[in-house]
Amino acid sequence: MHFDRLWRGGRLATLDESKGGLGLVEDGSVGCVAGRIAFVGAGLPEGWTADEVIELEGRLVTPGLIDCHTHLVFAGDRADEFEMRLRGETYETIAAAGGGIVSTVAKTRAASEEQLVASALERLDRLLAEGVTAVEVKSGYGLDLESELKMLRAARALEGARAVSVATSLLAAHTLPPEHRDSREVYVAKVVEEIIPAAVGLADAVDAFCESNAFTPDEVRRVFDAARAHGLPVRLHADQRTAGGGAQLAAKYGALSADHLERTDAAGARALAQAGTVAVLLPGAFYALRDEAKPPVALFREAGVRMAVATDCNPGSSPLTSLLTAVNMAVILFGLTVDEALAGVTREAARAIGRWDEMGSLEVGKACNLAIWDATRPVELAYWLGRNPLRSRVFQGEPS
Ligand code: DI6
Ligand code: FE
């Protein structure tokens, strides 16, 4: 067997489900041909040759990390609102007074596509520096046809600018744009009839924010019906600030993921498990909003719900550009085990973006996306706060 590149002598966390846990392989090797994994396992195949051999010297290797829920593309920041929250205002009172998401919408509408790409790259680079090789990016700060498409194009452009895979989600149903504050019907119709059809080819999925101050379950159903009619999978921001049956709604549509879920109940957990919908936990938002309700991790385990972990990087509720910090928060704040949290930024994150066939584990045939760590034990990835143990990153077989 001839490889373009071969990494040998490492401790592999393969995330191969058939192996259980993190699928650890001692003294393991990964052989790559044309950007894909051609061999993975202990030792080496008979009669191998390779153009290049890299010695891992016992280091831990995981699949490249996947940040499966971000709002990386936006203009400006909301540091002023952060200060208001420190003084006692809440996310909801700020939004009701005309701040919140719509203040980012104004800045994002005014920004050029190039400006959006440039500011998103600065945040993306921080994720990549920690071993991320795939990222999901949502629209949702445009809230009109042109601005939503501009955001999606900016998200797609990230893929050409860096060695990373990008999955895009259309989040036109994020909040009501200011010009439709008194005509929500008209805006929902616009999303359904204009924006979703126009986003086909640019968006990999359709997302919505089901919340008391965003969209009702009925409105979300209309958005999801339109997504389905255009062959797009759906995801849902569900049960974050208020319990509204969001998990059940996501499950009913066979959503790839339901995200946040701080206020999901046992029936919601069972519905997610049955539908195979991934629960995406976002501890950065829980932390930054000083939320008191935690996602019901025990119920998720009991029901057999798959759990992913992501940054939710956005200028309002989660100004977090470190996926390893999200991993740390997931174990400290939400009580995930280290294995669950690491599966949450690899295997389950790949499922949440609908790309499990391509990435998220070290298995023959998948993209050769690796994170090589200056660490030997998986727990070290969850343990440090602000220390980055990444040694190198490999995207489709190419070290970077
Ligand atoms: N949930 C969130 O946490 C973000 N969007 C959403 O639907 C918040 C976005 C923001 O505040 O800008
Ligand atoms: Fe979000």
Coordinates of C-alpha atoms and ligand atoms in Angstrom, one line a residue:
M1 CA 0.0 0.0 0.0
H2 CA 1.4 3.4 -1.0
F3 CA 0.5 6.6 0.9
D4 CA 1.0 10.2 0.0
R5 CA 1.5 10.8 3.7
L6 CA 1.7 8.6 6.7
W7 CA 1.5 9.6 10.4
R8 CA 2.7 6.9 12.7
G9 CA 3.3 6.1 16.4
G10 CA 0.4 8.1 17.8
R11 CA -2.4 7.6 20.3
L12 CA -5.5 7.8 18.1
A13 CA -8.9 8.9 19.3
T14 CA -10.6 7.5 16.2
L15 CA -14.2 8.2 17.4
D16 CA -15.0 5.0 15.5
E17 CA -18.4 4.1 17.1
S18 CA -17.8 0.3 16.7
K19 CA -14.8 0.6 19.1
G20 CA -16.8 2.3 22.0
G21 CA -15.8 5.4 23.9
L22 CA -13.4 7.6 22.0
G23 CA -12.2 4.5 20.0
L24 CA -8.7 4.8 21.3
V25 CA -5.9 3.0 19.4
E26 CA -2.4 2.8 20.9
D27 CA 0.7 3.1 18.6
G28 CA -1.6 3.9 15.7
S29 CA -1.0 5.1 12.2
V30 CA -3.0 7.1 9.7
G31 CA -2.2 6.8 6.0
C32 CA -3.6 9.2 3.5
V33 CA -4.2 9.0 -0.2
A34 CA -5.5 11.9 -2.3
G35 CA -6.8 13.7 0.8
R36 CA -8.6 10.7 2.3
I37 CA -7.8 8.2 5.0
A38 CA -6.6 5.0 3.3
F39 CA -5.4 3.3 6.5
V40 CA -6.1 3.8 10.2
G41 CA -5.2 1.4 13.0
A42 CA -2.5 -0.1 15.2
G43 CA 0.8 -0.7 13.6
L44 CA 1.1 -0.6 9.8
P45 CA -0.1 -2.7 6.8
E46 CA 2.3 -5.1 5.1
G47 CA 4.6 -3.7 2.5
W48 CA 3.6 0.0 3.0
T49 CA 5.5 2.8 1.4
A50 CA 4.9 6.6 1.6
D51 CA 6.1 9.8 0.0
E52 CA 6.3 11.4 3.5
V53 CA 6.4 9.9 7.0
I54 CA 5.5 11.9 10.1
E55 CA 6.5 10.6 13.5
L56 CA 3.8 11.3 16.1
E57 CA 6.0 10.3 19.1
G58 CA 3.1 9.1 21.2
R59 CA 1.0 12.3 20.7
L60 CA -2.8 12.2 20.8
V61 CA -4.5 12.5 17.4
T62 CA -8.2 13.3 17.1
P63 CA -10.3 14.0 14.0
G64 CA -10.2 17.7 13.1
L65 CA -12.6 19.5 15.4
I66 CA -16.0 20.7 14.1
D67 CA -17.8 23.8 15.4
C68 CA -21.3 22.9 14.3
H69 CA -23.1 26.1 15.4
T70 CA -21.7 29.5 14.8
H71 CA -22.8 33.0 13.7
L72 CA -19.3 33.9 12.6
V73 CA -20.4 36.3 9.9
F74 CA -21.5 39.7 11.3
A75 CA -20.4 43.3 11.5
G76 CA -19.5 45.3 14.6
D77 CA -19.9 44.0 18.1
R78 CA -22.2 44.4 21.1
A79 CA -19.7 45.2 23.8
D80 CA -22.0 48.1 24.9
E81 CA -24.8 45.7 25.5
F82 CA -22.5 43.4 27.4
E83 CA -21.8 46.3 29.7
M84 CA -25.6 47.0 30.1
R85 CA -26.1 43.3 31.1
L86 CA -23.3 43.7 33.7
R87 CA -25.3 46.6 35.1
G88 CA -28.4 44.4 35.4
E89 CA -30.3 44.6 32.2
T90 CA -31.2 41.3 30.5
Y91 CA -30.9 40.0 27.0
E92 CA -34.7 40.4 26.6
T93 CA -35.0 44.0 28.0
I94 CA -32.2 45.1 25.7
A95 CA -33.9 43.5 22.7
A96 CA -37.3 45.0 23.6
A97 CA -35.6 48.4 23.7
G98 CA -34.4 48.0 20.1
G99 CA -31.0 46.6 20.8
G100 CA -30.0 42.9 20.6
I101 CA -30.0 41.1 17.3
V102 CA -31.5 44.0 15.3
S103 CA -28.5 46.3 16.2
T104 CA -26.2 43.7 14.6
V105 CA -28.6 43.6 11.6
A106 CA -28.2 47.3 11.0
K107 CA -24.4 47.0 10.9
T108 CA -24.4 43.8 8.8
R109 CA -26.7 45.3 6.2
A110 CA -24.4 48.3 5.9
A111 CA -21.2 46.2 5.5
S112 CA -19.9 45.0 2.2
E113 CA -19.4 41.3 1.5
E114 CA -15.7 41.8 1.6
Q115 CA -15.9 43.5 5.0
L116 CA -18.0 40.6 6.4
V117 CA -15.5 38.1 5.1
A118 CA -12.5 39.9 6.6
S119 CA -14.0 40.2 10.1
A120 CA -15.2 36.6 10.0
L121 CA -11.8 35.4 9.0
E122 CA -10.3 37.0 12.1
R123 CA -12.6 34.9 14.2
L124 CA -12.3 31.8 12.1
D125 CA -8.5 31.9 12.5
R126 CA -8.9 31.6 16.2
L127 CA -11.0 28.4 15.8
L128 CA -8.6 26.9 13.3
A129 CA -5.7 27.5 15.6
E130 CA -7.4 25.0 18.0
G131 CA -7.7 22.3 15.5
V132 CA -11.0 23.1 13.9
T133 CA -11.3 21.8 10.3
A134 CA -15.0 22.3 9.7
V135 CA -17.4 25.0 10.8
E136 CA -21.1 25.7 10.4
V137 CA -22.0 29.4 9.7
K138 CA -25.5 30.9 9.8
S139 CA -27.0 33.9 8.2
G140 CA -29.6 35.7 10.2
Y141 CA -28.2 39.3 10.6
G142 CA -29.5 40.3 7.1
L143 CA -33.2 39.6 7.4
D144 CA -33.9 40.8 3.9
L145 CA -33.3 38.9 0.7
E146 CA -30.2 40.7 -0.5
S147 CA -28.5 40.9 2.9
E148 CA -29.2 37.2 3.8
L149 CA -27.7 36.1 0.5
K150 CA -24.7 38.4 1.1
M151 CA -24.1 36.7 4.4
L152 CA -24.4 33.2 2.9
R153 CA -21.9 34.2 0.1
A154 CA -19.5 35.6 2.7
A155 CA -19.8 32.3 4.7
R156 CA -19.1 30.3 1.5
A157 CA -16.1 32.5 0.7
L158 CA -14.4 31.5 4.0
E159 CA -13.9 28.0 2.5
G160 CA -11.8 29.4 -0.4
A161 CA -9.8 31.7 2.0
R162 CA -8.8 29.0 4.5
A163 CA -8.2 25.2 4.7
V164 CA -11.6 24.5 6.2
S165 CA -15.0 23.0 5.3
V166 CA -18.0 25.4 5.8
A167 CA -21.6 24.3 6.2
T168 CA -24.0 27.2 5.8
S169 CA -27.5 27.6 7.3
L170 CA -30.1 30.1 6.3
L171 CA -31.4 31.7 9.5
A172 CA -33.7 34.3 7.9
A173 CA -36.2 33.4 10.7
H174 CA -33.9 34.7 13.4
T175 CA -35.9 37.7 14.5
L176 CA -38.4 40.1 12.9
P177 CA -36.5 42.8 11.0
P178 CA -37.4 46.4 12.2
E179 CA -39.4 47.2 9.1
H180 CA -41.7 44.2 9.8
R181 CA -42.2 44.8 13.5
D182 CA -45.9 45.3 12.9
S183 CA -46.3 43.0 9.9
R184 CA -44.8 39.6 11.0
E185 CA -47.2 37.8 8.6
V186 CA -45.6 39.6 5.7
Y187 CA -42.1 38.8 6.8
V188 CA -42.8 35.1 7.3
A189 CA -44.3 35.0 3.8
K190 CA -41.2 36.6 2.5
V191 CA -39.0 34.1 4.1
V192 CA -41.1 31.2 2.7
E193 CA -41.8 32.6 -0.8
E194 CA -38.7 34.6 -1.6
I195 CA -35.7 34.0 0.7
I196 CA -35.7 30.2 1.0
P197 CA -36.1 29.6 -2.7
A198 CA -33.3 32.1 -3.5
A199 CA -31.0 30.5 -1.0
V200 CA -31.1 27.1 -2.6
G201 CA -27.5 26.3 -3.7
L202 CA -26.1 28.7 -1.1
A203 CA -27.5 27.3 2.1
D204 CA -26.9 23.7 3.2
A205 CA -29.7 23.9 5.8
V206 CA -32.5 26.1 7.1
D207 CA -32.4 27.2 10.7
A208 CA -35.0 29.1 12.8
F209 CA -35.2 30.7 16.2
C210 CA -38.3 29.4 18.0
E211 CA -38.7 31.7 21.0
S212 CA -41.3 33.9 22.6
N213 CA -39.6 37.0 21.3
A214 CA -38.7 35.5 17.9
F215 CA -40.9 33.0 15.9
T216 CA -43.8 30.9 17.1
P217 CA -44.1 27.2 16.5
D218 CA -46.7 27.8 13.8
E219 CA -44.4 30.2 12.0
V220 CA -41.5 27.8 12.3
R221 CA -43.7 25.1 10.7
R222 CA -44.3 27.3 7.7
V223 CA -40.6 28.0 7.4
F224 CA -39.7 24.3 7.7
D225 CA -42.4 23.2 5.2
A226 CA -40.8 25.6 2.7
A227 CA -37.4 24.2 3.5
R228 CA -38.6 20.7 3.0
A229 CA -40.3 21.6 -0.3
H230 CA -36.9 22.9 -1.5
G231 CA -35.1 19.8 -0.3
L232 CA -33.2 21.5 2.5
P233 CA -32.7 19.9 5.9
V234 CA -33.6 21.9 9.0
R235 CA -32.2 22.8 12.4
L236 CA -33.8 24.7 15.2
H237 CA -32.8 27.1 18.0
A238 CA -35.1 25.5 20.6
D239 CA -36.2 25.9 24.2
Q240 CA -33.3 28.4 24.9
R241 CA -35.0 31.2 26.9
T242 CA -38.5 29.8 27.2
A243 CA -39.9 26.3 27.0
G244 CA -42.1 26.0 23.9
G245 CA -42.0 22.5 22.7
G246 CA -39.1 23.4 20.4
A247 CA -37.4 20.0 20.7
Q248 CA -40.6 18.2 19.7
L249 CA -41.1 20.5 16.8
A250 CA -37.5 19.9 15.6
A251 CA -38.0 16.2 16.0
K252 CA -41.2 16.2 14.0
Y253 CA -39.4 17.6 11.0
G254 CA -36.5 15.1 11.4
A255 CA -34.2 18.1 12.0
L256 CA -30.4 17.5 11.9
S257 CA -30.1 19.2 15.2
A258 CA -32.0 21.1 17.9
D259 CA -29.8 23.7 19.6
H260 CA -29.6 25.2 23.1
L261 CA -32.3 23.2 24.8
E262 CA -31.8 24.7 28.2
R263 CA -35.5 24.3 28.9
T264 CA -36.3 21.0 27.2
D265 CA -38.3 18.4 29.2
A266 CA -38.3 14.6 29.2
A267 CA -40.9 14.4 26.4
G268 CA -38.7 16.6 24.3
A269 CA -35.6 14.5 25.0
R270 CA -37.5 11.3 23.9
A271 CA -38.7 13.0 20.8
L272 CA -35.1 14.0 19.8
A273 CA -33.9 10.5 20.5
Q274 CA -36.6 8.9 18.4
A275 CA -35.9 11.3 15.5
G276 CA -32.1 10.9 15.6
T277 CA -31.9 14.7 16.0
V278 CA -28.7 15.8 17.6
A279 CA -28.9 18.0 20.7
V280 CA -26.3 20.8 20.2
L281 CA -25.3 22.2 23.6
L282 CA -24.0 25.8 23.7
P283 CA -22.4 26.5 27.0
G284 CA -21.0 29.8 25.9
A285 CA -24.5 31.4 25.7
F286 CA -25.5 29.8 29.0
Y287 CA -22.4 31.3 30.6
A288 CA -22.5 34.8 29.0
L289 CA -26.2 35.2 29.7
R290 CA -25.7 33.9 33.3
D291 CA -28.6 31.5 32.5
E292 CA -29.8 29.4 35.4
A293 CA -31.4 26.5 33.5
K294 CA -29.1 23.9 32.1
P295 CA -29.9 21.5 29.3
P296 CA -31.2 18.3 30.8
V297 CA -28.1 16.2 30.1
A298 CA -29.3 13.3 32.3
L299 CA -32.6 13.1 30.4
F300 CA -30.6 13.1 27.1
R301 CA -28.4 10.3 28.3
E302 CA -31.4 8.3 29.5
A303 CA -33.3 8.7 26.2
G304 CA -30.2 8.1 24.1
V305 CA -30.0 11.6 22.5
R306 CA -26.7 12.3 20.7
M307 CA -25.1 15.5 22.1
A308 CA -22.8 17.9 20.3
V309 CA -21.0 21.0 21.7
A310 CA -20.4 24.2 19.8
T311 CA -19.3 27.8 20.4
D312 CA -22.5 29.6 19.1
C313 CA -20.0 32.4 18.4
N314 CA -22.1 35.5 18.0
P315 CA -21.8 39.2 19.1
G316 CA -24.7 39.0 21.5
S317 CA -25.2 36.0 23.6
S318 CA -22.0 34.1 23.1
P319 CA -18.9 36.1 22.1
L320 CA -16.8 32.9 22.2
T321 CA -14.1 32.1 19.6
S322 CA -12.6 29.0 21.3
L323 CA -14.1 25.6 20.8
L324 CA -11.8 24.1 23.5
T325 CA -13.3 26.6 25.9
A326 CA -16.7 25.4 25.0
V327 CA -15.5 21.8 25.7
N328 CA -14.2 22.9 29.1
M329 CA -17.6 24.7 29.8
A330 CA -19.5 21.6 28.7
V331 CA -17.8 19.4 31.3
I332 CA -17.7 22.0 34.1
L333 CA -21.1 23.7 33.6
F334 CA -23.2 21.0 32.0
G335 CA -21.6 17.9 33.5
L336 CA -20.7 16.2 30.3
T337 CA -17.9 13.6 30.5
V338 CA -14.7 14.3 28.7
D339 CA -15.6 11.5 26.2
E340 CA -19.0 13.0 25.6
A341 CA -17.7 16.5 25.1
L342 CA -14.9 15.4 22.7
A343 CA -17.5 13.3 20.7
G344 CA -19.6 16.5 20.7
V345 CA -17.0 18.4 18.8
T346 CA -16.1 15.6 16.4
R347 CA -18.5 12.7 15.7
E348 CA -21.8 14.3 16.9
A349 CA -20.9 17.7 15.4
A350 CA -20.4 16.0 12.0
R351 CA -23.9 14.5 12.3
A352 CA -25.4 17.9 13.3
I353 CA -24.2 19.4 10.0
G354 CA -25.2 16.3 8.0
R355 CA -21.6 15.4 7.1
W356 CA -21.0 12.2 9.1
D357 CA -20.2 10.3 5.8
E358 CA -17.3 12.7 5.2
M359 CA -15.8 13.7 8.6
G360 CA -16.0 13.5 12.4
S361 CA -14.1 10.2 12.9
L362 CA -10.8 8.6 11.7
E363 CA -12.2 5.9 9.4
V364 CA -11.1 4.7 6.0
G365 CA -12.7 6.7 3.2
K366 CA -13.3 9.9 5.2
A367 CA -11.5 13.1 4.7
C368 CA -8.0 13.1 6.3
N369 CA -8.7 15.9 8.7
L370 CA -6.6 15.6 11.9
A371 CA -5.8 17.5 15.0
I372 CA -2.4 16.5 16.4
W373 CA -2.0 17.5 20.0
D374 CA 0.9 18.2 22.3
A375 CA -0.9 15.9 24.8
T376 CA -1.3 12.2 25.4
R377 CA -4.6 12.0 27.3
P378 CA -7.9 13.2 26.0
V379 CA -8.7 14.9 29.2
E380 CA -6.0 17.5 28.5
L381 CA -8.2 19.0 25.8
A382 CA -10.9 19.8 28.3
Y383 CA -8.6 20.7 31.2
W384 CA -6.7 23.8 30.1
L385 CA -8.4 27.2 30.0
G386 CA -6.7 29.5 27.6
R387 CA -3.8 27.2 26.8
N388 CA -3.9 25.8 23.4
P389 CA -2.3 22.3 23.2
L390 CA -2.6 22.0 19.4
R391 CA 0.6 20.9 17.7
S392 CA -0.6 20.8 14.1
R393 CA -3.7 20.6 12.0
V394 CA -4.2 18.5 8.8
F395 CA -7.0 19.4 6.4
Q396 CA -7.7 16.9 3.6
G397 CA -4.3 15.3 4.0
E398 CA -2.4 18.6 4.0
P399 CA -0.6 19.8 7.1
S400 CA -1.4 23.5 7.9
Ligands
DI6_1 N1 -29.7 32.3 19.7 C1 -28.5 32.8 20.1 O1 -27.9 32.5 21.1 C2 -28.1 33.7 19.1 N2 -29.1 33.6 18.1 C3 -30.0 32.8 18.6 O2 -31.0 32.5 17.9 C4 -28.0 35.1 19.6 C5 -27.7 36.1 18.5 C6 -27.5 37.5 19.0 O3 -27.8 37.8 20.1 O4 -26.9 38.2 18.1
FE2 FE -27.2 30.5 17.8

